[in-house]
CSV table of C-alpha atoms in Angstrom, one decimal:
chain,number,residue,atom,x,y,z
P,1,MET,CA,11.7,7.3,0.3
P,2,SER,CA,10.0,5.1,2.8
P,3,SER,CA,9.1,4.6,6.4
P,4,THR,CA,8.0,1.0,6.9
P,5,GLY,CA,8.9,0.4,10.5
P,6,GLN,CA,11.5,-1.9,12.0
P,7,GLN,CA,9.4,-4.9,12.8
P,8,GLU,CA,11.4,-8.1,12.1
P,9,LEU,CA,9.7,-10.5,9.8
P,10,PRO,CA,10.1,-14.3,9.7
P,11,ALA,CA,11.9,-15.8,6.7
P,12,PRO,CA,9.3,-16.7,4.1
P,13,THR,CA,8.8,-20.2,2.8
P,14,ALA,CA,7.7,-21.2,-0.7
P,15,ARG,CA,4.4,-22.3,0.8
P,16,SER,CA,3.8,-19.1,2.6
P,17,LEU,CA,4.7,-17.0,-0.5
P,18,ALA,CA,2.3,-19.1,-2.6
P,19,LEU,CA,-0.5,-18.7,-0.1
P,20,LEU,CA,0.0,-15.0,0.3
P,21,SER,CA,0.0,-14.5,-3.4
P,22,ILE,CA,-3.8,-14.6,-3.3
P,23,PRO,CA,-4.1,-11.5,-1.0
P,24,ALA,CA,-1.2,-9.9,-2.9
P,25,VAL,CA,-3.2,-10.1,-6.2
P,26,VAL,CA,-6.3,-8.7,-4.5
P,27,ILE,CA,-4.3,-5.9,-2.9
P,28,GLY,CA,-2.8,-5.0,-6.3
P,29,VAL,CA,-6.2,-4.9,-8.0
P,30,ILE,CA,-7.8,-2.8,-5.3
P,31,SER,CA,-4.8,-0.4,-5.3
P,32,ALA,CA,-5.2,0.1,-9.1
P,33,LEU,CA,-9.0,0.5,-8.8
P,34,THR,CA,-8.6,3.2,-6.1
P,35,LEU,CA,-6.0,5.1,-8.2
P,36,TRP,CA,-8.3,4.8,-11.3
P,37,ALA,CA,-11.3,6.1,-9.3
P,38,VAL,CA,-9.3,9.1,-8.0
P,39,ASP,CA,-8.1,9.9,-11.5
P,40,GLU,CA,-11.5,9.5,-13.0
P,41,LEU,CA,-13.2,11.8,-10.4
P,42,ALA,CA,-10.4,14.4,-10.8
P,43,GLY,CA,-10.8,14.1,-14.6
P,44,LEU,CA,-14.5,14.7,-14.4
P,45,ILE,CA,-14.0,17.9,-12.3
P,46,GLU,CA,-11.2,19.0,-14.5
P,47,ASP,CA,-13.3,18.7,-17.6
P,48,GLY,CA,-16.1,20.7,-16.0
P,49,VAL,CA,-13.8,23.5,-14.7
P,50,TRP,CA,-11.4,23.8,-17.6
P,51,THR,CA,-13.6,22.8,-20.6
P,52,ALA,CA,-17.4,22.7,-20.1
P,53,LEU,CA,-17.8,25.7,-17.9
P,54,PRO,CA,-15.6,28.1,-19.9
P,55,HIS,CA,-17.3,26.9,-23.1
P,56,ALA,CA,-20.7,27.5,-21.6
P,57,LEU,CA,-19.6,31.0,-20.5
P,58,GLY,CA,-17.8,31.8,-23.8
P,59,ILE,CA,-14.5,32.1,-21.9
P,60,ASP,CA,-11.0,31.1,-23.2
P,61,PRO,CA,-9.8,28.6,-20.5
P,62,SER,CA,-6.2,29.4,-21.4
P,63,SER,CA,-6.6,33.1,-20.5
P,64,GLY,CA,-4.5,34.3,-17.6
P,65,TRP,CA,-7.4,35.6,-15.5
P,66,TRP,CA,-9.2,32.2,-15.8
P,67,ILE,CA,-6.1,30.3,-14.7
P,68,PHE,CA,-5.7,32.7,-11.8
P,69,LEU,CA,-9.3,32.4,-10.8
P,70,VAL,CA,-9.5,28.6,-10.9
P,71,LEU,CA,-6.2,28.1,-8.9
P,72,THR,CA,-7.3,30.6,-6.3
P,73,VAL,CA,-10.6,28.9,-5.9
P,74,THR,CA,-8.8,25.5,-5.7
P,75,GLY,CA,-6.6,26.8,-3.0
P,76,PHE,CA,-9.7,28.0,-1.1
P,77,ALA,CA,-11.5,24.6,-1.6
P,78,VAL,CA,-8.5,22.6,-0.5
P,79,GLY,CA,-8.0,24.9,2.5
P,80,LEU,CA,-11.6,24.4,3.6
P,81,THR,CA,-11.1,20.6,3.3
P,82,VAL,CA,-7.9,20.7,5.5
P,83,TRP,CA,-9.6,23.0,8.0
P,84,LEU,CA,-13.2,21.6,8.3
P,85,VAL,CA,-13.5,18.1,6.9
P,86,PRO,CA,-13.0,15.3,9.5
P,87,GLY,CA,-9.5,14.0,9.2
P,88,HIS,CA,-8.2,17.3,8.0
P,89,ALA,CA,-6.6,15.6,4.9
P,90,GLY,CA,-4.0,13.9,6.9
P,91,PRO,CA,-0.4,15.1,7.4
P,92,ASP,CA,1.0,17.8,5.2
P,93,SER,CA,2.4,16.1,2.0
P,94,ALA,CA,5.6,18.2,2.4
P,95,THR,CA,6.4,16.1,5.5
P,96,THR,CA,5.5,12.6,4.1
P,97,GLU,CA,7.7,10.2,2.2
P,98,LEU,CA,6.5,8.1,-0.7
P,99,VAL,CA,5.8,5.1,1.5
P,100,ALA,CA,4.8,5.8,5.1
P,101,ALA,CA,3.0,4.2,8.0
P,102,PRO,CA,-0.8,3.8,7.6
P,103,LEU,CA,-3.1,6.7,8.6
P,104,ARG,CA,-6.3,6.3,10.6
P,105,ILE,CA,-9.0,5.1,8.2
P,106,GLY,CA,-11.1,8.2,9.1
P,107,VAL,CA,-8.5,10.4,7.5
P,108,VAL,CA,-8.9,8.8,4.1
P,109,PRO,CA,-12.0,10.6,2.8
P,110,SER,CA,-10.6,14.1,3.5
P,111,LEU,CA,-7.2,13.2,2.0
P,112,ALA,CA,-8.9,11.8,-1.1
P,113,LEU,CA,-11.0,15.0,-1.5
P,114,ALA,CA,-8.0,17.3,-1.1
P,115,ALA,CA,-6.0,15.3,-3.6
P,116,ILE,CA,-8.8,15.2,-6.1
P,117,LEU,CA,-9.4,19.0,-5.8
P,118,GLY,CA,-5.7,19.7,-6.3
P,119,LEU,CA,-5.4,17.4,-9.3
P,120,ALA,CA,-8.5,18.8,-11.0
P,121,GLY,CA,-7.7,22.4,-10.2
P,122,GLY,CA,-4.3,22.4,-12.0
P,123,VAL,CA,-2.0,22.3,-8.9
P,124,SER,CA,1.5,21.2,-9.9
P,125,LEU,CA,1.6,18.0,-7.8
P,126,GLY,CA,1.1,14.4,-8.7
P,127,PRO,CA,-1.2,11.8,-7.1
P,128,GLU,CA,1.6,9.5,-5.9
P,129,ASN,CA,1.9,10.4,-2.2
P,130,PRO,CA,-1.8,10.7,-1.3
P,131,ILE,CA,-2.9,7.6,-3.3
P,132,ILE,CA,-0.2,5.4,-1.8
P,133,ALA,CA,-1.2,6.7,1.7
P,134,ILE,CA,-4.9,6.0,0.9
P,135,ASN,CA,-4.3,2.5,-0.4
P,136,ILE,CA,-2.0,1.6,2.5
P,137,SER,CA,-4.6,2.8,5.1
P,138,ILE,CA,-7.6,1.1,3.4
P,139,LEU,CA,-5.8,-2.2,2.8
P,140,VAL,CA,-4.1,-2.5,6.2
P,141,THR,CA,-7.5,-2.0,7.8
P,142,LEU,CA,-9.3,-4.4,5.4
P,143,VAL,CA,-6.7,-7.2,5.4
P,144,GLY,CA,-6.4,-6.8,9.2
P,145,ARG,CA,-10.0,-7.8,9.4
P,146,LEU,CA,-10.2,-10.5,6.7
P,147,TRP,CA,-6.7,-12.0,6.8
P,148,LYS,CA,-5.5,-11.5,10.3
P,149,ALA,CA,-2.5,-13.8,9.8
P,150,VAL,CA,-1.0,-11.4,7.2
P,151,PRO,CA,1.4,-9.0,9.0
P,152,ALA,CA,0.5,-5.3,8.6
P,153,GLN,CA,4.0,-4.5,7.4
P,154,ILE,CA,3.7,-6.9,4.5
P,155,VAL,CA,0.3,-5.4,3.6
P,156,MET,CA,1.9,-2.0,3.6
P,157,LEU,CA,4.6,-3.2,1.2
P,158,MET,CA,2.1,-4.9,-1.1
P,159,ALA,CA,-0.3,-1.9,-1.1
P,160,ALA,CA,2.5,0.5,-1.9
P,161,SER,CA,4.0,-1.7,-4.6
P,162,GLY,CA,0.6,-2.3,-6.2
P,163,THR,CA,0.0,1.4,-6.3
P,164,ILE,CA,3.4,2.2,-7.8
P,165,GLY,CA,2.9,-0.5,-10.4
P,166,ALA,CA,-0.5,1.1,-11.3
P,167,LEU,CA,1.0,4.6,-11.4
P,168,PHE,CA,3.7,3.7,-13.9
P,169,GLY,CA,1.8,1.0,-15.7
P,170,THR,CA,4.6,-1.6,-15.1
P,171,PRO,CA,5.8,-3.6,-12.1
P,172,VAL,CA,9.4,-2.8,-13.0
P,173,ALA,CA,9.1,0.6,-11.3
P,174,ALA,CA,7.9,-1.0,-8.1
P,175,ALA,CA,10.7,-3.6,-8.3
P,176,LEU,CA,13.3,-0.9,-8.5
P,177,VAL,CA,11.8,1.2,-5.7
P,178,PHE,CA,11.3,-1.7,-3.4
P,179,THR,CA,14.7,-3.3,-3.9
P,180,GLY,CA,16.1,-0.8,-1.4
P,181,ILE,CA,13.0,-0.8,0.8
P,182,VAL,CA,12.8,-4.6,1.4
P,183,ALA,CA,16.5,-4.9,1.7
P,184,SER,CA,16.2,-2.7,4.8
P,185,VAL,CA,13.4,-4.8,6.3
P,186,ARG,CA,14.9,-7.0,9.0
P,187,GLY,CA,14.2,-10.7,8.7
P,188,GLY,CA,15.5,-13.9,7.0
P,189,GLY,CA,15.2,-14.8,3.4
P,190,ALA,CA,16.9,-13.8,0.2
P,191,LEU,CA,16.2,-10.4,-1.5
P,192,TRP,CA,13.9,-12.0,-4.0
P,193,ASP,CA,12.0,-13.8,-1.2
P,194,LYS,CA,11.2,-10.3,0.2
P,195,LEU,CA,10.4,-8.9,-3.2
P,196,PHE,CA,8.1,-11.7,-4.3
P,197,LEU,CA,4.9,-10.5,-2.8
P,198,PRO,CA,5.4,-6.8,-3.6
P,199,LEU,CA,6.1,-7.9,-7.2
P,200,VAL,CA,2.9,-10.0,-7.3
P,201,SER,CA,0.9,-7.0,-6.1
P,202,ALA,CA,2.7,-4.6,-8.5
P,203,ALA,CA,2.0,-6.9,-11.5
P,204,ALA,CA,-1.7,-7.1,-10.6
P,205,GLY,CA,-1.9,-3.4,-10.1
P,206,SER,CA,-0.2,-2.5,-13.4
P,207,LEU,CA,-2.2,-5.0,-15.4
P,208,THR,CA,-5.5,-3.7,-13.9
P,209,MET,CA,-4.5,-0.1,-14.6
P,210,THR,CA,-3.4,-1.0,-18.1
P,211,LEU,CA,-6.8,-2.5,-18.8
P,212,LEU,CA,-8.6,0.5,-17.4
P,213,ALA,CA,-6.6,3.5,-18.5
P,214,HIS,CA,-3.5,2.5,-20.5
P,215,PRO,CA,-1.0,4.7,-18.6
P,216,HIS,CA,2.3,5.5,-20.3
P,217,PHE,CA,5.3,7.7,-19.8
P,218,ALA,CA,6.8,7.4,-23.2
P,219,ILE,CA,7.1,10.6,-25.4
P,220,PRO,CA,7.1,10.0,-29.2
P,221,MET,CA,10.6,11.1,-30.4
P,222,PRO,CA,12.8,10.5,-33.4
P,223,ALA,CA,14.7,7.3,-33.6
P,224,TYR,CA,17.9,7.1,-31.6
P,225,THR,CA,20.2,4.3,-32.8
P,226,THR,CA,23.8,5.2,-32.2
P,227,ILE,CA,25.7,6.3,-29.1
P,228,THR,CA,28.6,8.7,-29.5
P,229,GLY,CA,31.2,10.0,-27.1
P,230,TRP,CA,29.6,13.5,-27.4
P,231,ASP,CA,26.3,12.0,-26.3
P,232,LEU,CA,27.9,10.7,-23.2
P,233,LEU,CA,29.6,14.0,-22.4
P,234,ALA,CA,26.3,15.8,-23.0
P,235,ALA,CA,24.4,13.4,-20.7
P,236,LEU,CA,27.0,14.0,-17.9
P,237,VAL,CA,26.7,17.7,-18.2
P,238,ILE,CA,22.9,17.9,-18.5
P,239,ALA,CA,22.3,15.4,-15.7
P,240,SER,CA,24.6,17.4,-13.4
P,241,VAL,CA,22.9,20.7,-14.2
P,242,SER,CA,19.5,19.1,-13.7
P,243,THR,CA,20.6,17.6,-10.4
P,244,ALA,CA,21.9,21.0,-9.3
P,245,ILE,CA,18.5,22.5,-10.0
P,246,GLY,CA,16.8,19.7,-8.0
P,247,ILE,CA,19.2,20.3,-5.1
P,248,ALA,CA,18.3,24.0,-5.3
P,249,ALA,CA,14.6,23.1,-5.0
P,250,ALA,CA,15.4,21.0,-2.0
P,251,ALA,CA,17.4,23.8,-0.4
P,252,LEU,CA,14.6,26.3,-1.0
P,253,PHE,CA,11.8,24.0,0.1
P,254,PRO,CA,12.0,24.6,3.9
P,255,LEU,CA,12.3,28.3,3.4
P,256,VAL,CA,9.2,28.5,1.1
P,257,HIS,CA,7.3,26.1,3.5
P,258,ARG,CA,8.0,28.3,6.5
P,259,LEU,CA,6.9,31.4,4.5
P,260,PHE,CA,3.5,30.0,3.8
P,261,HIS,CA,3.0,28.3,7.2
P,262,ALA,CA,3.7,31.6,8.9
P,263,LEU,CA,0.1,32.3,8.1
P,264,ARG,CA,-0.7,29.4,10.5
P,265,HIS,CA,-4.4,28.9,9.5
P,266,PRO,CA,-4.8,26.1,6.9
P,267,LEU,CA,-7.3,28.0,4.9
P,268,LEU,CA,-5.0,31.0,4.6
P,269,ILE,CA,-2.0,28.8,3.8
P,270,THR,CA,-3.6,27.1,0.8
P,271,LEU,CA,-5.5,30.2,-0.3
P,272,ALA,CA,-2.2,32.1,-0.5
P,273,GLY,CA,-0.7,29.1,-2.3
P,274,GLY,CA,-3.6,29.1,-4.8
P,275,ILE,CA,-3.1,32.8,-5.4
P,276,VAL,CA,0.6,32.5,-6.1
P,277,LEU,CA,0.0,29.4,-8.3
P,278,GLY,CA,-2.6,31.4,-10.2
P,279,LEU,CA,-0.1,34.2,-10.8
P,280,VAL,CA,2.7,32.0,-12.0
P,281,GLY,CA,0.3,29.8,-14.0
P,282,ALA,CA,-1.0,32.9,-15.8
P,283,ILE,CA,2.6,33.7,-16.7
P,284,GLY,CA,3.5,30.2,-17.9
P,285,GLY,CA,0.2,29.3,-19.5
P,286,PRO,CA,-1.8,26.0,-19.4
P,287,ILE,CA,1.3,23.9,-20.2
P,288,THR,CA,2.7,24.6,-16.7
P,289,LEU,CA,-0.4,23.4,-14.9
P,290,PHE,CA,-1.4,20.0,-13.4
P,291,LYS,CA,0.9,17.1,-12.6
P,292,GLY,CA,2.6,17.5,-16.0
P,293,LEU,CA,2.5,14.0,-17.5
P,294,GLN,CA,0.4,14.9,-20.5
P,295,GLN,CA,1.9,18.4,-20.7
P,296,MET,CA,5.5,17.2,-21.0
P,297,GLY,CA,4.5,15.0,-24.0
P,298,GLU,CA,3.0,18.0,-25.7
P,299,LEU,CA,6.0,20.2,-24.9
P,300,VAL,CA,8.6,17.8,-26.3
P,301,GLN,CA,6.5,16.9,-29.4
P,302,ASP,CA,5.8,20.5,-30.2
P,303,ARG,CA,9.3,21.7,-29.2
P,304,ALA,CA,9.8,23.4,-32.6
P,305,ASP,CA,7.0,25.9,-31.6
P,306,TYR,CA,9.0,27.2,-28.6
P,307,SER,CA,12.0,29.4,-28.6
P,308,PRO,CA,14.8,28.8,-26.1
P,309,GLY,CA,13.6,31.8,-24.1
P,310,GLN,CA,10.1,30.3,-23.9
P,311,LEU,CA,11.4,26.9,-22.8
P,312,ALA,CA,13.5,28.6,-20.1
P,313,LEU,CA,10.4,30.5,-18.9
P,314,ILE,CA,8.3,27.3,-18.8
P,315,THR,CA,11.0,25.5,-16.9
P,316,ALA,CA,11.3,28.3,-14.3
P,317,VAL,CA,7.5,28.7,-13.9
P,318,LYS,CA,7.1,24.9,-13.2
P,319,PHE,CA,10.0,25.1,-10.8
P,320,VAL,CA,8.3,27.8,-8.8
P,321,ALA,CA,4.9,26.1,-9.1
P,322,LEU,CA,6.3,22.9,-7.7
P,323,LEU,CA,7.9,24.7,-4.8
P,324,VAL,CA,4.7,26.6,-4.0
P,325,ALA,CA,2.3,23.7,-4.4
P,326,ALA,CA,4.5,21.4,-2.3
P,327,SER,CA,4.9,24.1,0.4
P,328,ALA,CA,1.4,25.5,0.7
P,329,GLY,CA,-0.5,22.7,2.2
P,330,PHE,CA,-1.8,21.0,-1.0
P,331,ARG,CA,-1.9,17.2,-0.9
P,332,GLY,CA,0.2,15.6,-3.6
P,333,GLY,CA,3.5,14.1,-4.7
P,334,ARG,CA,6.6,15.8,-6.1
P,335,VAL,CA,7.8,13.2,-8.6
P,336,PHE,CA,5.5,13.9,-11.6
P,337,PRO,CA,6.0,17.7,-11.8
P,338,SER,CA,9.8,17.1,-11.3
P,339,VAL,CA,9.7,14.8,-14.4
P,340,PHE,CA,8.0,17.6,-16.3
P,341,ILE,CA,10.8,20.1,-15.2
P,342,GLY,CA,13.4,17.6,-16.4
P,343,ALA,CA,11.7,17.1,-19.7
P,344,ALA,CA,11.4,20.9,-20.2
P,345,LEU,CA,15.1,21.4,-19.2
P,346,GLY,CA,16.2,18.6,-21.6
P,347,THR,CA,14.2,20.1,-24.4
P,348,LEU,CA,15.9,23.5,-23.7
P,349,ALA,CA,19.3,21.9,-23.8
P,350,ALA,CA,18.5,20.3,-27.2
P,351,ALA,CA,17.3,23.6,-28.5
P,352,LEU,CA,20.5,25.5,-27.3
P,353,VAL,CA,22.8,22.8,-28.7
P,354,PRO,CA,21.0,21.2,-31.7
P,355,GLY,CA,23.7,18.5,-32.0
P,356,ILE,CA,22.5,16.8,-28.8
P,357,PRO,CA,19.9,14.1,-29.5
P,358,VAL,CA,16.6,15.1,-27.8
P,359,GLN,CA,16.3,11.6,-26.3
P,360,VAL,CA,19.7,12.0,-24.5
P,361,ALA,CA,18.9,15.5,-23.4
P,362,VAL,CA,15.5,14.7,-22.0
P,363,ALA,CA,16.4,11.4,-20.4
P,364,SER,CA,19.5,12.9,-18.7
P,365,ALA,CA,17.7,15.9,-17.4
P,366,VAL,CA,14.8,13.8,-16.1
P,367,LEU,CA,17.3,11.5,-14.4
P,368,GLY,CA,19.1,14.4,-12.6
P,369,ILE,CA,16.1,16.2,-11.1
P,370,THR,CA,14.2,13.0,-10.3
P,371,LEU,CA,17.3,11.7,-8.4
P,372,ALA,CA,17.6,15.0,-6.4
P,373,VAL,CA,13.9,14.9,-5.5
P,374,THR,CA,13.5,11.1,-4.7
P,375,ARG,CA,17.1,10.3,-3.6
P,376,ASP,CA,16.6,7.0,-5.5
P,377,GLY,CA,19.0,6.1,-8.3
P,378,TRP,CA,17.0,3.2,-9.6
P,379,ILE,CA,13.7,5.1,-10.0
P,380,ALA,CA,15.6,8.0,-11.6
P,381,ILE,CA,17.1,5.7,-14.2
P,382,PHE,CA,13.8,4.0,-14.8
P,383,VAL,CA,11.9,7.2,-15.4
P,384,GLY,CA,14.7,8.5,-17.7
P,385,VAL,CA,14.4,5.4,-19.8
P,386,ALA,CA,10.6,5.3,-19.6
P,387,VAL,CA,10.0,8.9,-21.0
P,388,THR,CA,12.2,8.0,-24.1
P,389,ALA,CA,11.0,4.4,-24.5
P,390,ASN,CA,14.5,3.7,-25.8
P,391,LEU,CA,16.8,1.2,-24.1
P,392,LEU,CA,19.8,2.6,-25.8
P,393,VAL,CA,19.9,5.5,-23.4
P,394,LEU,CA,20.1,3.0,-20.5
P,395,PRO,CA,24.0,2.7,-20.5
P,396,ILE,CA,24.3,6.5,-20.9
P,397,LEU,CA,22.1,7.0,-17.8
P,398,CYS,CA,23.9,4.4,-15.8
P,399,LEU,CA,27.1,6.6,-16.3
P,400,ALA,CA,25.3,9.9,-15.8
P,401,VAL,CA,23.8,8.9,-12.5
P,402,LEU,CA,27.2,8.4,-10.9
P,403,PRO,CA,28.3,12.0,-10.7
P,404,ALA,CA,24.7,13.0,-10.0
P,405,TRP,CA,24.6,10.7,-7.0
P,406,LEU,CA,27.8,12.2,-5.7
P,407,MET,CA,26.1,15.6,-5.8
P,408,VAL,CA,22.9,14.5,-3.9
P,409,THR,CA,24.4,12.2,-1.4
P,410,ARG,CA,25.2,15.1,1.0
P,411,ALA,CA,22.6,17.5,-0.3
P,412,PRO,CA,19.4,18.4,1.5
P,413,GLU,CA,16.4,16.2,0.9
P,414,MET,CA,13.2,17.6,-0.5
P,415,LEU,CA,11.3,16.7,2.7
P,416,ILE,CA,10.2,18.7,5.7
P,417,THR,CA,10.8,17.2,9.1
P,418,PRO,CA,7.8,18.1,11.3
P,419,ALA,CA,8.6,19.7,14.6
P,420,PRO,CA,8.2,17.3,17.5
P,421,SER,CA,4.8,17.6,19.2
P,422,VAL,CA,4.5,18.3,22.9
P,423,THR,CA,3.3,15.1,24.6
P,424,PRO,CA,1.2,15.0,27.7
P,425,THR,CA,4.1,13.4,29.6
P,426,SER,CA,6.5,16.3,29.0
P,427,PRO,CA,7.1,18.8,31.8
P,428,ARG,CA,5.8,21.6,29.6
P,429,ALA,CA,2.6,19.8,28.7
P,430,ALA,CA,2.1,18.6,32.3
P,431,GLY,CA,2.6,22.1,33.6
P,432,GLY,CA,0.1,23.5,31.1
P,433,ALA,CA,-2.4,20.8,32.0
P,434,GLY,CA,-2.0,21.6,35.7
P,435,ARG,CA,-2.7,25.2,35.0
């Protein structure tokens, strides 16, 4: 999930941790403000494209042809950004992990523009990868000028942690994600010494975002108060099926990516992606668009309005939309739409077997596919609990994650490894230069 470099850091002292807490708080606040600004800009464009403009024209924004038109235009607009805007929107999101090395600061405006256009246009990707990359790049540059004594690697960790705290509205998510990351950072000190500053930043980011936008993952559901043996069995089965679906997505990912990138030109790649997204979006309807956080709440709450066949169709459409959006050059993360797929799959399981509590079904399915996409058991468990807002599912998920992890540990990762570039020092490059 991360690429933070191998620089060895000195063992922190209590004094250094206390002093660095000041920039950690600032970094967390700035991370949240950047996320909020991106969300607000995307929301304004979304309201204009999907509400104000159709209303002014007397058009039903949920009609298939309007969905197709908007997503096609979005693909064209993102393609123009990647092609022509300086910075070219940074690396393809299909090739980037959640936490990666900072980009050149000149890349940030084009990356932000591409991400905002995709979020507003209904592309099935979340903001997590681009916004973390944006915050890391801005803050490493800013802190490098204002607080030169702060190592860039620590700034990276604090910026990513502050952004994750803001994304999920709680520092707990960042703590779980960063337990594995900071444990791999070479240097002295206990685990909590290494976690201290990222947690300060995550707390500041989550509090700032909570004051600004009140983010939440929880879906209102009926009370769940008693665990039964059947619930445990259902969770194991549903989590395993959901994990298998996530593994299938990871296996298909490089094939779909190669198919779109055979077009070679960035404008053609995202335009083709927008056309395909428009077609599948017209089939699945508005609930299959966007990153899926609001839509999954609507789907689960209104589950009685959908037949099992309709739920299966929605799940399949979002599965295809995620693969296409992630493969066709759009800038965005894969976690949020995966959570929607899990929620839809869990709702389908509860509809097919009414005896399964919907909380257990949804939490287990979310855990399975999130685990397959992120390869992180802690964040999969956290998201499964967060969508239900019920701690009683926690022991169930702690059991369900075990067979799911055995499935993913040797499975392909949902990440494209970019082909190595030819450097000027290679014989081929030197020969070409000589000619």
